[in-house]
PDB file of C-alpha atoms in Angstrom:
ATOM      1  CA  MET F 682    -138.030 -94.546-115.741  1.00  0.00           C
ATOM      2  CA  ILE F 683    -140.050 -95.218-118.885  1.00  0.00           C
ATOM      3  CA  GLU F 684    -143.167 -97.223-118.003  1.00  0.00           C
ATOM      4  CA  LEU F 685    -144.038 -99.587-120.830  1.00  0.00           C
ATOM      5  CA  GLN F 686    -147.252-100.886-119.298  1.00  0.00           C
ATOM      6  CA  ASP F 687    -149.225-100.609-116.087  1.00  0.00           C
ATOM      7  CA  ILE F 688    -147.697-102.566-113.212  1.00  0.00           C
ATOM      8  CA  PRO F 689    -150.268-104.281-110.981  1.00  0.00           C
ATOM      9  CA  GLU F 690    -150.003-104.486-107.214  1.00  0.00           C
ATOM     10  CA  LEU F 691    -147.445-107.182-106.439  1.00  0.00           C
ATOM     11  CA  HIS F 692    -147.361-109.888-103.789  1.00  0.00           C
ATOM     12  CA  ASP F 693    -144.187-109.868-101.633  1.00  0.00           C
ATOM     13  CA  PRO F 694    -141.973-109.129-104.648  1.00  0.00           C
ATOM     14  CA  VAL F 695    -138.239-109.866-104.800  1.00  0.00           C
ATOM     15  CA  MET F 696    -135.988-107.966-107.207  1.00  0.00           C
ATOM     16  CA  ILE F 697    -133.148-109.797-109.007  1.00  0.00           C
ATOM     17  CA  LEU F 698    -130.588-107.789-110.999  1.00  0.00           C
ATOM     18  CA  ALA F 699    -127.755-108.497-113.435  1.00  0.00           C
ATOM     19  CA  PHE F 700    -125.765-106.255-115.773  1.00  0.00           C
ATOM     20  CA  GLU F 701    -123.548-106.805-118.774  1.00  0.00           C
ATOM     21  CA  GLY F 702    -119.969-105.629-118.510  1.00  0.00           C
ATOM     22  CA  TRP F 703    -117.464-105.652-115.679  1.00  0.00           C
ATOM     23  CA  ASN F 704    -119.771-107.702-113.419  1.00  0.00           C
ATOM     24  CA  ASP F 705    -120.538-110.432-115.961  1.00  0.00           C
ATOM     25  CA  ALA F 706    -117.580-112.750-116.579  1.00  0.00           C
ATOM     26  CA  GLY F 707    -118.585-115.678-118.773  1.00  0.00           C
ATOM     27  CA  GLU F 708    -121.960-113.930-119.198  1.00  0.00           C
ATOM     28  CA  ALA F 709    -123.033-115.959-116.169  1.00  0.00           C
ATOM     29  CA  ALA F 710    -125.025-113.208-114.433  1.00  0.00           C
ATOM     30  CA  THR F 711    -127.027-111.959-117.405  1.00  0.00           C
ATOM     31  CA  SER F 712    -127.527-115.501-118.732  1.00  0.00           C
ATOM     32  CA  THR F 713    -129.160-116.433-115.421  1.00  0.00           C
ATOM     33  CA  LEU F 714    -131.711-113.625-115.748  1.00  0.00           C
ATOM     34  CA  LEU F 715    -132.329-114.364-119.416  1.00  0.00           C
ATOM     35  CA  HIS F 716    -132.963-118.003-118.492  1.00  0.00           C
ATOM     36  CA  LEU F 717    -135.448-117.052-115.781  1.00  0.00           C
ATOM     37  CA  ALA F 718    -137.161-114.456-117.961  1.00  0.00           C
ATOM     38  CA  GLU F 719    -137.722-117.049-120.678  1.00  0.00           C
ATOM     39  CA  ALA F 720    -138.718-119.865-118.306  1.00  0.00           C
ATOM     40  CA  TRP F 721    -141.195-117.608-116.480  1.00  0.00           C
ATOM     41  CA  ASP F 722    -142.438-115.808-119.612  1.00  0.00           C
ATOM     42  CA  ALA F 723    -141.626-112.493-117.937  1.00  0.00           C
ATOM     43  CA  ASP F 724    -143.250-109.337-119.323  1.00  0.00           C
ATOM     44  CA  PRO F 725    -141.284-106.103-119.905  1.00  0.00           C
ATOM     45  CA  VAL F 726    -142.923-103.378-117.857  1.00  0.00           C
ATOM     46  CA  ALA F 727    -140.402-100.521-117.731  1.00  0.00           C
ATOM     47  CA  ALA F 728    -137.030 -99.312-118.990  1.00  0.00           C
ATOM     48  CA  LEU F 729    -134.499 -96.654-118.119  1.00  0.00           C
ATOM     49  CA  ASP F 730    -134.019 -93.874-120.662  1.00  0.00           C
ATOM     50  CA  PRO F 731    -130.678 -94.784-122.311  1.00  0.00           C
ATOM     51  CA  GLU F 732    -130.038 -91.110-123.177  1.00  0.00           C
ATOM     52  CA  ASP F 733    -129.425 -90.455-119.474  1.00  0.00           C
ATOM     53  CA  TYR F 734    -126.846 -93.139-118.738  1.00  0.00           C
ATOM     54  CA  TYR F 735    -125.066 -94.546-121.788  1.00  0.00           C
ATOM     55  CA  ASP F 736    -122.291 -93.473-124.112  1.00  0.00           C
ATOM     56  CA  PHE F 737    -123.646 -94.635-127.463  1.00  0.00           C
ATOM     57  CA  GLN F 738    -120.134 -94.948-128.898  1.00  0.00           C
ATOM     58  CA  VAL F 739    -119.605 -97.681-126.304  1.00  0.00           C
ATOM     59  CA  THR F 740    -123.140 -99.102-126.058  1.00  0.00           C
ATOM     60  CA  ARG F 741    -124.196 -98.699-129.662  1.00  0.00           C
ATOM     61  CA  PRO F 742    -127.821 -98.969-130.745  1.00  0.00           C
ATOM     62  CA  VAL F 743    -128.699-101.884-133.017  1.00  0.00           C
ATOM     63  CA  VAL F 744    -130.552-101.750-136.339  1.00  0.00           C
ATOM     64  CA  MET F 745    -132.968-104.645-136.684  1.00  0.00           C
ATOM     65  CA  GLY F 746    -136.050-105.820-138.549  1.00  0.00           C
ATOM     66  CA  ARG F 747    -137.033-106.849-142.053  1.00  0.00           C
ATOM     67  CA  PRO F 748    -136.840-104.516-145.084  1.00  0.00           C
ATOM     68  CA  GLY F 749    -139.560-101.925-144.787  1.00  0.00           C
ATOM     69  CA  GLN F 750    -139.902-102.583-141.052  1.00  0.00           C
ATOM     70  CA  ARG F 751    -136.418-101.779-139.858  1.00  0.00           C
ATOM     71  CA  ARG F 752    -135.937 -99.852-136.629  1.00  0.00           C
ATOM     72  CA  VAL F 753    -133.220 -98.766-134.214  1.00  0.00           C
ATOM     73  CA  ASP F 754    -133.194-100.599-130.885  1.00  0.00           C
ATOM     74  CA  TRP F 755    -131.653 -98.495-128.122  1.00  0.00           C
ATOM     75  CA  ARG F 756    -130.043-100.972-125.729  1.00  0.00           C
ATOM     76  CA  THR F 757    -130.645-100.066-122.100  1.00  0.00           C
ATOM     77  CA  THR F 758    -131.645-101.488-118.720  1.00  0.00           C
ATOM     78  CA  ARG F 759    -135.086-103.091-118.734  1.00  0.00           C
ATOM     79  CA  VAL F 760    -137.457-104.190-115.993  1.00  0.00           C
ATOM     80  CA  LEU F 761    -139.475-107.394-116.409  1.00  0.00           C
ATOM     81  CA  LEU F 762    -142.184-108.864-114.222  1.00  0.00           C
ATOM     82  CA  ALA F 763    -142.845-112.551-113.565  1.00  0.00           C
ATOM     83  CA  SER F 764    -145.318-114.422-111.388  1.00  0.00           C
ATOM     84  CA  PRO F 765    -143.840-117.943-111.360  1.00  0.00           C
ATOM     85  CA  ASP F 766    -146.027-120.822-110.184  1.00  0.00           C
ATOM     86  CA  GLU F 767    -143.233-122.265-108.043  1.00  0.00           C
ATOM     87  CA  LEU F 768    -142.875-119.075-106.003  1.00  0.00           C
ATOM     88  CA  ASP F 769    -145.585-117.652-103.760  1.00  0.00           C
ATOM     89  CA  ARG F 770    -144.422-114.160-104.683  1.00  0.00           C
ATOM     90  CA  ASP F 771    -143.807-111.967-107.697  1.00  0.00           C
ATOM     91  CA  VAL F 772    -140.345-111.421-109.159  1.00  0.00           C
ATOM     92  CA  VAL F 773    -139.009-108.191-110.631  1.00  0.00           C
ATOM     93  CA  LEU F 774    -136.108-108.854-113.017  1.00  0.00           C
ATOM     94  CA  VAL F 775    -133.746-105.979-113.827  1.00  0.00           C
ATOM     95  CA  LEU F 776    -131.538-106.819-116.800  1.00  0.00           C
ATOM     96  CA  GLY F 777    -129.286-104.323-118.462  1.00  0.00           C
ATOM     97  CA  ILE F 778    -125.877-102.874-119.167  1.00  0.00           C
ATOM     98  CA  GLU F 779    -123.515-101.241-116.720  1.00  0.00           C
ATOM     99  CA  PRO F 780    -124.057 -97.485-117.262  1.00  0.00           C
ATOM    100  CA  SER F 781    -121.376 -95.194-118.628  1.00  0.00           C
ATOM    101  CA  PHE F 782    -122.116 -92.332-116.207  1.00  0.00           C
ATOM    102  CA  ARG F 783    -124.490 -90.943-113.510  1.00  0.00           C
ATOM    103  CA  TRP F 784    -124.279 -94.118-111.465  1.00  0.00           C
ATOM    104  CA  ARG F 785    -125.861 -92.650-108.335  1.00  0.00           C
ATOM    105  CA  THR F 786    -128.895 -91.368-110.220  1.00  0.00           C
ATOM    106  CA  PHE F 787    -129.132 -94.685-112.071  1.00  0.00           C
ATOM    107  CA  CYS F 788    -129.216 -96.601-108.773  1.00  0.00           C
ATOM    108  CA  GLU F 789    -131.697 -94.151-107.265  1.00  0.00           C
ATOM    109  CA  GLU F 790    -134.089 -94.851-110.143  1.00  0.00           C
ATOM    110  CA  ILE F 791    -133.865 -98.596-109.611  1.00  0.00           C
ATOM    111  CA  VAL F 792    -134.200 -98.442-105.832  1.00  0.00           C
ATOM    112  CA  ASP F 793    -137.079 -95.950-106.060  1.00  0.00           C
ATOM    113  CA  LEU F 794    -138.870 -98.340-108.415  1.00  0.00           C
ATOM    114  CA  ALA F 795    -138.227-101.228-106.024  1.00  0.00           C
ATOM    115  CA  SER F 796    -139.677 -99.201-103.165  1.00  0.00           C
ATOM    116  CA  ASP F 797    -142.735 -98.188-105.204  1.00  0.00           C
ATOM    117  CA  LEU F 798    -143.388-101.847-106.065  1.00  0.00           C
ATOM    118  CA  GLY F 799    -143.114-102.980-102.439  1.00  0.00           C
ATOM    119  CA  VAL F 800    -139.824-104.830-102.878  1.00  0.00           C
ATOM    120  CA  ARG F 801    -138.127-105.659 -99.578  1.00  0.00           C
ATOM    121  CA  THR F 802    -135.440-108.052-100.859  1.00  0.00           C
ATOM    122  CA  VAL F 803    -132.935-107.240-103.612  1.00  0.00           C
ATOM    123  CA  VAL F 804    -130.625-109.921-105.024  1.00  0.00           C
ATOM    124  CA  SER F 805    -127.772-108.773-107.256  1.00  0.00           C
ATOM    125  CA  ILE F 806    -125.878-111.313-109.363  1.00  0.00           C
ATOM    126  CA  GLY F 807    -122.307-110.972-110.564  1.00  0.00           C
ATOM    127  CA  ALA F 808    -119.534-113.123-111.979  1.00  0.00           C
ATOM    128  CA  LEU F 809    -115.785-112.627-111.826  1.00  0.00           C
ATOM    129  CA  LEU F 810    -112.705-114.331-113.220  1.00  0.00           C
ATOM    130  CA  ALA F 811    -111.076-116.500-110.570  1.00  0.00           C
ATOM    131  CA  ASP F 812    -108.335-119.073-109.959  1.00  0.00           C
ATOM    132  CA  VAL F 813    -110.696-122.048-109.988  1.00  0.00           C
ATOM    133  CA  PRO F 814    -110.646-125.252-112.089  1.00  0.00           C
ATOM    134  CA  HIS F 815    -113.413-125.855-114.607  1.00  0.00           C
ATOM    135  CA  THR F 816    -113.545-129.522-113.560  1.00  0.00           C
ATOM    136  CA  ARG F 817    -114.945-128.749-110.118  1.00  0.00           C
ATOM    137  CA  PRO F 818    -118.266-127.162-109.112  1.00  0.00           C
ATOM    138  CA  ILE F 819    -118.354-123.451-109.893  1.00  0.00           C
ATOM    139  CA  PRO F 820    -118.112-121.563-106.559  1.00  0.00           C
ATOM    140  CA  VAL F 821    -120.913-119.106-105.818  1.00  0.00           C
ATOM    141  CA  SER F 822    -120.657-116.870-102.760  1.00  0.00           C
ATOM    142  CA  ALA F 823    -123.745-115.402-101.097  1.00  0.00           C
ATOM    143  CA  THR F 824    -123.015-112.325 -98.997  1.00  0.00           C
ATOM    144  CA  SER F 825    -124.579-109.250 -97.432  1.00  0.00           C
ATOM    145  CA  ASP F 826    -123.464-106.169 -95.517  1.00  0.00           C
ATOM    146  CA  ASP F 827    -126.462-106.247 -93.169  1.00  0.00           C
ATOM    147  CA  GLU F 828    -126.409-108.351 -89.994  1.00  0.00           C
ATOM    148  CA  ARG F 829    -130.143-109.042 -90.022  1.00  0.00           C
ATOM    149  CA  THR F 830    -130.005-110.227 -93.628  1.00  0.00           C
ATOM    150  CA  ILE F 831    -126.958-112.377 -92.923  1.00  0.00           C
ATOM    151  CA  HIS F 832    -128.723-114.199 -90.088  1.00  0.00           C
ATOM    152  CA  ARG F 833    -132.076-114.463 -91.851  1.00  0.00           C
ATOM    153  CA  TYR F 834    -130.657-116.073 -95.008  1.00  0.00           C
ATOM    154  CA  ASP F 835    -127.583-117.751 -93.460  1.00  0.00           C
ATOM    155  CA  LEU F 836    -125.132-115.720 -95.545  1.00  0.00           C
ATOM    156  CA  GLU F 837    -121.502-114.757 -95.230  1.00  0.00           C
ATOM    157  CA  ALA F 838    -120.571-111.206 -94.277  1.00  0.00           C
ATOM    158  CA  SER F 839    -119.090-109.300 -97.184  1.00  0.00           C
ATOM    159  CA  THR F 840    -115.412-108.471 -96.520  1.00  0.00           C
ATOM    160  CA  TYR F 841    -114.358-107.304 -99.985  1.00  0.00           C
ATOM    161  CA  GLU F 842    -112.626-103.932-100.262  1.00  0.00           C
ATOM    162  CA  GLY F 843    -111.685-102.518-103.638  1.00  0.00           C
ATOM    163  CA  PRO F 844    -113.132-101.441-106.986  1.00  0.00           C
ATOM    164  CA  THR F 845    -116.791-102.258-107.502  1.00  0.00           C
ATOM    165  CA  GLY F 846    -119.221-102.461-110.385  1.00  0.00           C
ATOM    166  CA  ILE F 847    -122.738-101.158-110.694  1.00  0.00           C
ATOM    167  CA  ILE F 848    -124.254-104.077-108.763  1.00  0.00           C
ATOM    168  CA  GLY F 849    -122.132-103.148-105.767  1.00  0.00           C
ATOM    169  CA  VAL F 850    -123.550 -99.625-105.881  1.00  0.00           C
ATOM    170  CA  VAL F 851    -127.128-100.871-106.358  1.00  0.00           C
ATOM    171  CA  ALA F 852    -126.712-103.288-103.434  1.00  0.00           C
ATOM    172  CA  ASP F 853    -125.465-100.463-101.211  1.00  0.00           C
ATOM    173  CA  ALA F 854    -128.317 -98.172-102.268  1.00  0.00           C
ATOM    174  CA  ALA F 855    -130.882-100.882-101.513  1.00  0.00           C
ATOM    175  CA  ARG F 856    -129.362-101.525 -98.080  1.00  0.00           C
ATOM    176  CA  ARG F 857    -129.506 -97.805 -97.298  1.00  0.00           C
ATOM    177  CA  GLU F 858    -133.249 -97.947 -97.982  1.00  0.00           C
ATOM    178  CA  ASP F 859    -133.539-100.723 -95.379  1.00  0.00           C
ATOM    179  CA  MET F 860    -134.055-103.472 -97.944  1.00  0.00           C
ATOM    180  CA  ALA F 861    -132.520-106.920 -97.520  1.00  0.00           C
ATOM    181  CA  SER F 862    -129.629-106.630 -99.993  1.00  0.00           C
ATOM    182  CA  ILE F 863    -127.939-109.871-101.064  1.00  0.00           C
ATOM    183  CA  SER F 864    -125.089-110.441-103.524  1.00  0.00           C
ATOM    184  CA  LEU F 865    -124.407-113.689-105.390  1.00  0.00           C
ATOM    185  CA  TRP F 866    -121.005-113.959-107.077  1.00  0.00           C
ATOM    186  CA  ALA F 867    -119.870-116.818-109.301  1.00  0.00           C
ATOM    187  CA  GLY F 868    -116.173-117.543-109.822  1.00  0.00           C
ATOM    188  CA  ILE F 869    -115.379-118.265-113.485  1.00  0.00           C
ATOM    189  CA  PRO F 870    -112.129-120.066-114.464  1.00  0.00           C
ATOM    190  CA  HIS F 871    -110.108-117.190-115.863  1.00  0.00           C
ATOM    191  CA  TYR F 872    -108.599-119.346-118.628  1.00  0.00           C
ATOM    192  CA  ALA F 873    -112.142-120.080-119.890  1.00  0.00           C
ATOM    193  CA  GLY F 874    -113.847-116.771-119.156  1.00  0.00           C
ATOM    194  CA  HIS F 875    -113.881-115.480-122.726  1.00  0.00           C
ATOM    195  CA  VAL F 876    -116.899-117.581-123.718  1.00  0.00           C
ATOM    196  CA  PRO F 877    -120.368-117.977-122.165  1.00  0.00           C
ATOM    197  CA  SER F 878    -120.287-120.420-119.251  1.00  0.00           C
ATOM    198  CA  PRO F 879    -123.539-122.388-118.849  1.00  0.00           C
ATOM    199  CA  LYS F 880    -121.912-124.306-115.986  1.00  0.00           C
ATOM    200  CA  ALA F 881    -121.616-121.024-114.069  1.00  0.00           C
ATOM    201  CA  THR F 882    -125.167-120.032-114.999  1.00  0.00           C
ATOM    202  CA  TYR F 883    -126.382-123.376-113.660  1.00  0.00           C
ATOM    203  CA  ALA F 884    -124.386-122.852-110.442  1.00  0.00           C
ATOM    204  CA  VAL F 885    -125.935-119.403-109.920  1.00  0.00           C
ATOM    205  CA  LEU F 886    -129.387-120.854-110.537  1.00  0.00           C
ATOM    206  CA  ARG F 887    -128.795-123.509-107.869  1.00  0.00           C
ATOM    207  CA  ALA F 888    -127.598-120.813-105.463  1.00  0.00           C
ATOM    208  CA  LEU F 889    -130.818-118.885-106.096  1.00  0.00           C
ATOM    209  CA  GLU F 890    -132.774-122.046-105.325  1.00  0.00           C
ATOM    210  CA  ARG F 891    -131.087-122.322-101.944  1.00  0.00           C
ATOM    211  CA  LEU F 892    -131.568-118.624-101.249  1.00  0.00           C
ATOM    212  CA  LEU F 893    -135.266-118.587-102.164  1.00  0.00           C
ATOM    213  CA  ASP F 894    -135.891-122.126-100.853  1.00  0.00           C
ATOM    214  CA  VAL F 895    -137.608-123.211-104.062  1.00  0.00           C
ATOM    215  CA  SER F 896    -136.998-125.375-107.128  1.00  0.00           C
ATOM    216  CA  LEU F 897    -136.384-123.311-110.261  1.00  0.00           C
ATOM    217  CA  PRO F 898    -136.659-124.442-113.889  1.00  0.00           C
ATOM    218  CA  HIS F 899    -133.327-125.737-115.202  1.00  0.00           C
ATOM    219  CA  GLY F 900    -134.226-126.248-118.853  1.00  0.00           C
ATOM    220  CA  THR F 901    -131.220-127.612-120.745  1.00  0.00           C
ATOM    221  CA  LEU F 902    -128.614-125.950-118.524  1.00  0.00           C
ATOM    222  CA  GLU F 903    -127.292-129.215-117.065  1.00  0.00           C
ATOM    223  CA  GLU F 904    -126.645-130.651-120.536  1.00  0.00           C
ATOM    224  CA  GLU F 905    -125.113-127.365-121.713  1.00  0.00           C
ATOM    225  CA  ALA F 906    -122.872-127.272-118.628  1.00  0.00           C
ATOM    226  CA  ARG F 907    -121.537-130.753-119.371  1.00  0.00           C
ATOM    227  CA  ALA F 908    -120.931-129.856-123.007  1.00  0.00           C
ATOM    228  CA  TRP F 909    -119.083-126.682-121.947  1.00  0.00           C
ATOM    229  CA  GLU F 910    -116.878-128.686-119.565  1.00  0.00           C
ATOM    230  CA  ARG F 911    -116.053-131.214-122.285  1.00  0.00           C
ATOM    231  CA  GLY F 912    -115.103-128.363-124.613  1.00  0.00           C
ATOM    232  CA  VAL F 913    -112.766-126.819-122.037  1.00  0.00           C
ATOM    233  CA  ASP F 914    -111.335-130.300-121.331  1.00  0.00           C
ATOM    234  CA  GLU F 915    -110.407-130.646-124.987  1.00  0.00           C
ATOM    235  CA  ALA F 916    -108.834-127.194-125.111  1.00  0.00           C
ATOM    236  CA  ALA F 917    -106.821-127.899-121.952  1.00  0.00           C
ATOM    237  CA  GLU F 918    -105.614-131.250-123.246  1.00  0.00           C
ATOM    238  CA  ALA F 919    -104.289-129.535-126.361  1.00  0.00           C
ATOM    239  CA  ASP F 920    -102.200-127.084-124.321  1.00  0.00           C
ATOM    240  CA  GLU F 921     -99.687-128.587-121.886  1.00  0.00           C
ATOM    241  CA  ASP F 922     -99.311-125.385-119.850  1.00  0.00           C
ATOM    242  CA  ILE F 923    -103.057-125.069-119.310  1.00  0.00           C
ATOM    243  CA  ARG F 924    -103.373-128.777-118.505  1.00  0.00           C
ATOM    244  CA  GLU F 925    -100.692-128.542-115.807  1.00  0.00           C
ATOM    245  CA  TYR F 926    -102.233-125.355-114.442  1.00  0.00           C
ATOM    246  CA  VAL F 927    -105.659-126.985-114.188  1.00  0.00           C
ATOM    247  CA  GLU F 928    -104.108-129.889-112.282  1.00  0.00           C
ATOM    248  CA  GLN F 929    -102.527-127.426-109.826  1.00  0.00           C
ATOM    249  CA  LEU F 930    -105.870-125.699-109.292  1.00  0.00           C
ATOM    250  CA  GLU F 931    -107.598-129.049-108.745  1.00  0.00           C
ATOM    251  CA  GLN F 932    -105.024-130.087-106.158  1.00  0.00           C
ATOM    252  CA  ALA F 933    -105.256-126.749-104.333  1.00  0.00           C
ATOM    253  CA  GLN F 934    -109.058-126.828-104.220  1.00  0.00           C
ATOM    254  CA  ASP F 935    -109.253-130.478-103.175  1.00  0.00           C
ATOM    255  CA  THR F 936    -106.732-129.849-100.390  1.00  0.00           C
ATOM    256  CA  ALA F 937    -108.707-126.839 -99.162  1.00  0.00           C
ATOM    257  CA  GLN F 938    -111.810-129.024 -98.920  1.00  0.00           C
ATOM    258  CA  LEU F 939    -110.206-131.655 -96.705  1.00  0.00           C
ATOM    259  CA  PRO F 940    -111.594-131.865 -93.135  1.00  0.00           C
ATOM    260  CA  GLU F 941    -108.352-130.568 -91.679  1.00  0.00           C
ATOM    261  CA  ALA F 942    -108.540-127.376 -93.751  1.00  0.00           C
ATOM    262  CA  SER F 943    -109.998-124.867 -91.309  1.00  0.00           C
ATOM    263  CA  GLY F 944    -112.577-122.268 -92.193  1.00  0.00           C
ATOM    264  CA  ASP F 945    -110.167-119.540 -91.070  1.00  0.00           C
ATOM    265  CA  ALA F 946    -107.487-120.796 -93.448  1.00  0.00           C
ATOM    266  CA  ILE F 947    -109.892-120.813 -96.380  1.00  0.00           C
ATOM    267  CA  ALA F 948    -111.150-117.335 -95.484  1.00  0.00           C
ATOM    268  CA  LYS F 949    -107.590-115.997 -95.326  1.00  0.00           C
ATOM    269  CA  GLU F 950    -106.800-117.513 -98.720  1.00  0.00           C
ATOM    270  CA  PHE F 951    -109.882-115.861-100.209  1.00  0.00           C
ATOM    271  CA  GLU F 952    -108.911-112.519 -98.671  1.00  0.00           C
ATOM    272  CA  ARG F 953    -105.455-112.847-100.275  1.00  0.00           C
ATOM    273  CA  TYR F 954    -107.145-113.544-103.595  1.00  0.00           C
ATOM    274  CA  LEU F 955    -109.347-110.431-103.255  1.00  0.00           C
ATOM    275  CA  ARG F 956    -106.302-108.284-102.469  1.00  0.00           C
ATOM    276  CA  ARG F 957    -104.622-109.548-105.639  1.00  0.00           C
ATOM    277  CA  ARG F 958    -107.722-108.636-107.642  1.00  0.00           C
ATOM    278  CA  ARG F 959    -107.657-104.991-106.554  1.00  0.00           C
ATOM    279  CA  ASP F 960    -104.922-104.300-109.070  1.00  0.00           C
ATOM    280  CA  ASP F 961    -106.351-106.718-111.648  1.00  0.00           C
ATOM    281  CA  PRO F 962    -110.126-106.078-112.065  1.00  0.00           C
ATOM    282  CA  PRO F 963    -112.197-108.703-113.893  1.00  0.00           C
ATOM    283  CA  ALA F 964    -112.566-108.464-117.647  1.00  0.00           C
ATOM    284  CA  ALA F 965    -115.871-107.458-119.167  1.00  0.00           C
ATOM    285  CA  GLY F 966    -118.268-110.280-119.983  1.00  0.00           C
TER     286      GLY F 966
END
């Protein structure tokens, strides 16, 4: 861990993480952290050495700057610190790229840092492509593998079995260190997952509000979400197959939300969906 500046003693800090790549459909996870970092004027305090974890032919460095002041920026995973007025606690934001190798060591570095900073709650954010219509609220699940955490935050137990991304490994490492480890996952319409989805970012932000029991800054996300939905509407209207498919998804979701649709039936449908995904992992964001 490369320390960029001294980190003060923190008050009841919570760590929130998001990573580009397999876990970031529609860029919803990383966009949420970028939004919070900007709204809270978060300060970069540390970074992981990219030499240890990244294949630079995949995660290429970027040349930037004006003539005479140009430099190479080595993209990596960075740690930012915020002390938002609306929260009576500090927030450690971990924003980066899914590593190419040495995942266990990578996660050990992050969890060791969390422990050193006094973090007791770790929230990982992900987004996946799903069979959901863009015209309905973006679904965001909040789960944990720990019974105490489930009861404390009123979460669902995680039942997923299959391939995982780096946030799944970080969440497991945090739980093993007796931290409250929580995962938020947004479902992105797979026919509209190739572009950034501010509607999904807004949905994740609202889920964080419920989790932390606090109002968070929304900025222009609501307006951007409506504009995104109008854009997808127009694209769907221009393609008869997509339009009919969206109507089928709307009907299926609306039926599932009727009073007579039992919780067990919905859970079984979601389990079937997860089984289908095992052989069809989500595309990179």
